Amino acid sequence: ESGVAVMGHIGLLPQAISVTGGFRAVGRTATRARQLVDEALRLQDAGIFALVLECMPPNVAREVTECLEIPTIGIGAGNQTSGQVLVFHDMLGMLSHPHHEAFMPKFCKKYASVGHSIQEGLQDFRKDVEGGQFPSEEYTPYAMKEDEKKLFDNLLEKDADDRHRRHDEAADRYVKADEYEKLNLYGPK
């Protein structure tokens, strides 16, 4: 309502790790996975423009993505989201931000130049995401036990019609607002 674009975030919330007791995958039980689906739908209804899905089983991330009309961005959530992100400091094994290089004070001695390696790493990441090689199963470690998967599927079946209706209503709202377009997060292919 105030014109501020908001991106939602569910699953692992790094800013809350001191409260939750550390970095832990989320949604590995059917009940918690179902709660994540509901959280995503509520956030979409509240008006977010996209949703980050962090550290959850890929089947849960896929279901959330399919339920929503807005794009999802996965980080540790499998390859069935609308797009992927990694913290590039982690991805490239860095401790400092490359943006600092452009604004290096005159009194600082430059001990290394990692710009070219960073560029190559980011280009390789983009290529792997676009080509569907990342994240592979090797980088999707969060799984549900088979009995929890079945329970999750059963929970989803109970209100599948309602979720489809809500999905269609959200699509109609976006079309009527004349702001709807399917996003390809990495430009035309």
Protein backbone atom coordinates (compact mmCIF):
# COMPACT_ATOMS: atom_id res chain seq x y z
CA GLU A 1 0.00 0.00 0.00
CA SER A 2 2.90 2.37 0.66
CA GLY A 3 4.67 1.51 -2.58
CA VAL A 4 7.59 -0.33 -0.96
CA ALA A 5 8.56 -3.47 -2.86
CA VAL A 6 8.97 -6.39 -0.47
CA MET A 7 10.61 -9.76 -1.11
CA GLY A 8 9.54 -12.48 1.30
CA HIS A 9 11.78 -15.12 2.85
CA ILE A 10 10.81 -18.48 4.36
CA GLY A 11 12.72 -21.52 5.54
CA LEU A 12 16.02 -20.85 7.24
CA LEU A 13 16.14 -17.20 8.29
CA PRO A 14 19.83 -16.39 8.90
CA GLN A 15 18.96 -13.18 10.74
CA ALA A 16 17.19 -15.31 13.38
CA ILE A 17 19.82 -17.99 13.99
CA SER A 18 20.57 -16.70 17.47
CA VAL A 19 16.92 -17.40 18.34
CA THR A 20 16.54 -20.68 16.44
CA GLY A 21 19.81 -22.15 17.66
CA GLY A 22 21.90 -22.07 14.50
CA PHE A 23 21.76 -22.88 10.81
CA ARG A 24 19.22 -25.68 10.36
CA ALA A 25 17.21 -26.95 7.42
CA VAL A 26 13.49 -26.28 7.69
CA GLY A 27 10.49 -28.26 6.42
CA ARG A 28 11.75 -31.79 6.85
CA THR A 29 8.54 -32.97 8.52
CA ALA A 30 5.20 -33.03 6.75
CA THR A 31 3.62 -30.66 9.27
CA ARG A 32 6.38 -28.06 9.03
CA ALA A 33 6.51 -28.42 5.23
CA ARG A 34 2.76 -27.76 5.07
CA GLN A 35 3.25 -24.68 7.28
CA LEU A 36 5.83 -23.39 4.80
CA VAL A 37 3.30 -23.70 1.96
CA ASP A 38 0.76 -21.75 4.02
CA GLU A 39 3.35 -19.09 4.97
CA ALA A 40 4.22 -18.64 1.29
CA LEU A 41 0.57 -18.20 0.32
CA ARG A 42 0.00 -15.67 3.12
CA LEU A 43 3.06 -13.69 2.07
CA GLN A 44 1.89 -13.66 -1.55
CA ASP A 45 -1.55 -12.49 -0.40
CA ALA A 46 0.19 -9.73 1.60
CA GLY A 47 1.73 -8.43 -1.62
CA ILE A 48 5.35 -9.59 -1.83
CA PHE A 49 6.82 -9.53 -5.35
CA ALA A 50 9.06 -12.61 -4.90
CA LEU A 51 9.96 -15.18 -2.25
CA VAL A 52 13.30 -16.60 -1.09
CA LEU A 53 13.14 -20.29 -0.14
CA GLU A 54 16.14 -21.18 2.01
CA CYS A 55 17.44 -24.57 3.21
CA MET A 56 14.43 -26.80 2.65
CA PRO A 57 13.81 -30.14 0.90
CA PRO A 58 13.43 -29.76 -2.87
CA ASN A 59 9.95 -31.31 -2.94
CA VAL A 60 8.75 -28.65 -0.50
CA ALA A 61 10.36 -25.84 -2.53
CA ARG A 62 8.79 -27.24 -5.71
CA GLU A 63 5.34 -27.30 -4.14
CA VAL A 64 5.70 -23.74 -2.83
CA THR A 65 6.85 -22.57 -6.28
CA GLU A 66 3.93 -24.29 -8.00
CA CYS A 67 1.41 -22.80 -5.55
CA LEU A 68 2.55 -19.24 -6.14
CA GLU A 69 2.09 -16.81 -8.98
CA ILE A 70 5.19 -14.84 -7.98
CA PRO A 71 8.77 -16.05 -8.59
CA THR A 72 10.72 -18.00 -5.99
CA ILE A 73 14.46 -17.81 -5.46
CA GLY A 74 16.11 -20.91 -4.01
CA ILE A 75 19.16 -21.10 -1.81
CA GLY A 76 19.74 -24.63 -0.58
CA ALA A 77 16.25 -25.59 -1.78
CA GLY A 78 16.83 -27.71 -4.89
CA ASN A 79 16.49 -26.80 -8.54
CA GLN A 80 12.70 -26.51 -8.91
CA THR A 81 12.48 -22.84 -7.91
CA SER A 82 12.11 -19.95 -10.35
CA GLY A 83 15.74 -18.91 -9.84
CA GLN A 84 18.81 -19.51 -7.70
CA VAL A 85 21.02 -17.39 -5.48
CA LEU A 86 24.14 -17.95 -3.43
CA VAL A 87 25.93 -15.55 -1.13
CA PHE A 88 28.85 -14.80 -3.41
CA HIS A 89 31.22 -14.30 -0.49
CA ASP A 90 30.55 -17.93 0.35
CA MET A 91 30.50 -19.08 -3.26
CA LEU A 92 33.85 -17.53 -4.05
CA GLY A 93 35.54 -18.11 -0.70
CA MET A 94 35.92 -14.41 0.05
CA LEU A 95 36.12 -12.34 3.19
CA SER A 96 35.81 -8.89 1.61
CA HIS A 97 33.34 -7.39 -0.82
CA PRO A 98 34.67 -6.74 -4.36
CA HIS A 99 32.73 -3.48 -4.42
CA HIS A 100 35.40 -2.13 -2.06
CA GLU A 101 37.99 -2.37 -4.85
CA ALA A 102 36.26 0.35 -6.83
CA PHE A 103 36.40 2.67 -3.83
CA MET A 104 39.83 1.76 -2.50
CA PRO A 105 41.18 4.65 -0.41
CA LYS A 106 44.52 6.05 -1.57
CA PHE A 107 46.15 5.03 1.70
CA CYS A 108 45.32 1.31 1.24
CA LYS A 109 47.86 -1.09 -0.18
CA LYS A 110 46.38 -3.56 -2.62
CA TYR A 111 47.70 -7.05 -1.82
CA ALA A 112 45.60 -9.07 -4.30
CA SER A 113 43.39 -8.71 -7.38
CA VAL A 114 40.64 -11.28 -7.47
CA GLY A 115 38.26 -9.47 -9.86
CA HIS A 116 38.86 -11.78 -12.84
CA SER A 117 38.38 -14.91 -10.75
CA ILE A 118 35.18 -13.46 -9.32
CA GLN A 119 33.86 -12.67 -12.81
CA GLU A 120 34.64 -16.21 -13.99
CA GLY A 121 33.03 -17.75 -10.91
CA LEU A 122 29.84 -15.70 -11.32
CA GLN A 123 29.66 -16.53 -15.05
CA ASP A 124 30.12 -20.25 -14.30
CA PHE A 125 27.38 -20.07 -11.64
CA ARG A 126 24.97 -18.40 -14.09
CA LYS A 127 25.77 -20.97 -16.80
CA ASP A 128 25.21 -23.89 -14.40
CA VAL A 129 21.87 -22.45 -13.17
CA GLU A 130 20.63 -21.72 -16.69
CA GLY A 131 21.74 -25.16 -17.88
CA GLY A 132 20.07 -26.94 -14.96
CA GLN A 133 23.34 -28.36 -13.60
CA PHE A 134 23.09 -26.36 -10.35
CA PRO A 135 21.87 -27.22 -7.87
CA SER A 136 22.33 -30.93 -8.47
CA GLU A 137 21.49 -33.58 -5.86
CA GLU A 138 25.00 -33.13 -4.44
CA TYR A 139 24.09 -29.55 -3.47
CA THR A 140 20.54 -30.33 -2.34
CA PRO A 141 21.23 -32.08 0.96
CA TYR A 142 17.95 -31.45 2.74
CA ALA A 143 15.57 -34.36 2.39
CA MET A 144 12.41 -35.64 3.96
CA LYS A 145 12.02 -39.21 5.07
CA GLU A 146 9.73 -41.20 2.77
CA ASP A 147 6.94 -41.43 5.38
CA GLU A 148 7.10 -37.64 5.87
CA LYS A 149 6.89 -37.15 2.08
CA LYS A 150 3.73 -39.25 2.00
CA LEU A 151 2.24 -37.32 4.92
CA PHE A 152 3.12 -34.03 3.19
CA ASP A 153 1.47 -35.19 -0.05
CA ASN A 154 -1.63 -36.21 1.94
CA LEU A 155 -1.76 -32.82 3.65
CA LEU A 156 -1.52 -31.11 0.27
CA GLU A 157 -4.31 -33.26 -1.21
CA LYS A 158 -6.73 -32.09 1.48
CA ASP A 159 -6.90 -28.55 0.14
CA ALA A 160 -5.53 -28.85 -3.38
CA ASP A 161 -8.65 -27.28 -4.90
CA ASP A 162 -8.48 -24.31 -2.53
CA ARG A 163 -4.77 -23.75 -3.30
CA HIS A 164 -5.44 -23.90 -7.05
CA ARG A 165 -8.31 -21.43 -6.61
CA ARG A 166 -6.04 -19.08 -4.64
CA HIS A 167 -3.36 -19.42 -7.31
CA ASP A 168 -5.86 -18.50 -10.03
CA GLU A 169 -7.14 -15.54 -7.98
CA ALA A 170 -3.59 -14.26 -7.53
CA ALA A 171 -2.97 -14.60 -11.28
CA ASP A 172 -6.16 -12.64 -11.98
CA ARG A 173 -5.11 -9.89 -9.55
CA TYR A 174 -1.75 -9.50 -11.27
CA VAL A 175 -3.30 -9.45 -14.75
CA LYS A 176 -5.91 -6.89 -13.69
CA ALA A 177 -3.19 -4.75 -12.13
CA ASP A 178 -1.49 -4.78 -15.56
CA GLU A 179 1.80 -5.68 -13.92
CA TYR A 180 1.92 -9.34 -14.78
CA GLU A 181 4.64 -10.98 -16.75
CA LYS A 182 6.40 -14.29 -16.46
CA LEU A 183 9.94 -13.53 -15.40
CA ASN A 184 13.06 -15.10 -16.80
CA LEU A 185 15.46 -14.06 -14.07
CA TYR A 186 18.51 -14.28 -16.31
CA GLY A 187 17.17 -12.53 -19.40
CA PRO A 188 16.15 -14.05 -22.73
CA LYS A 189 17.57 -17.43 -23.65
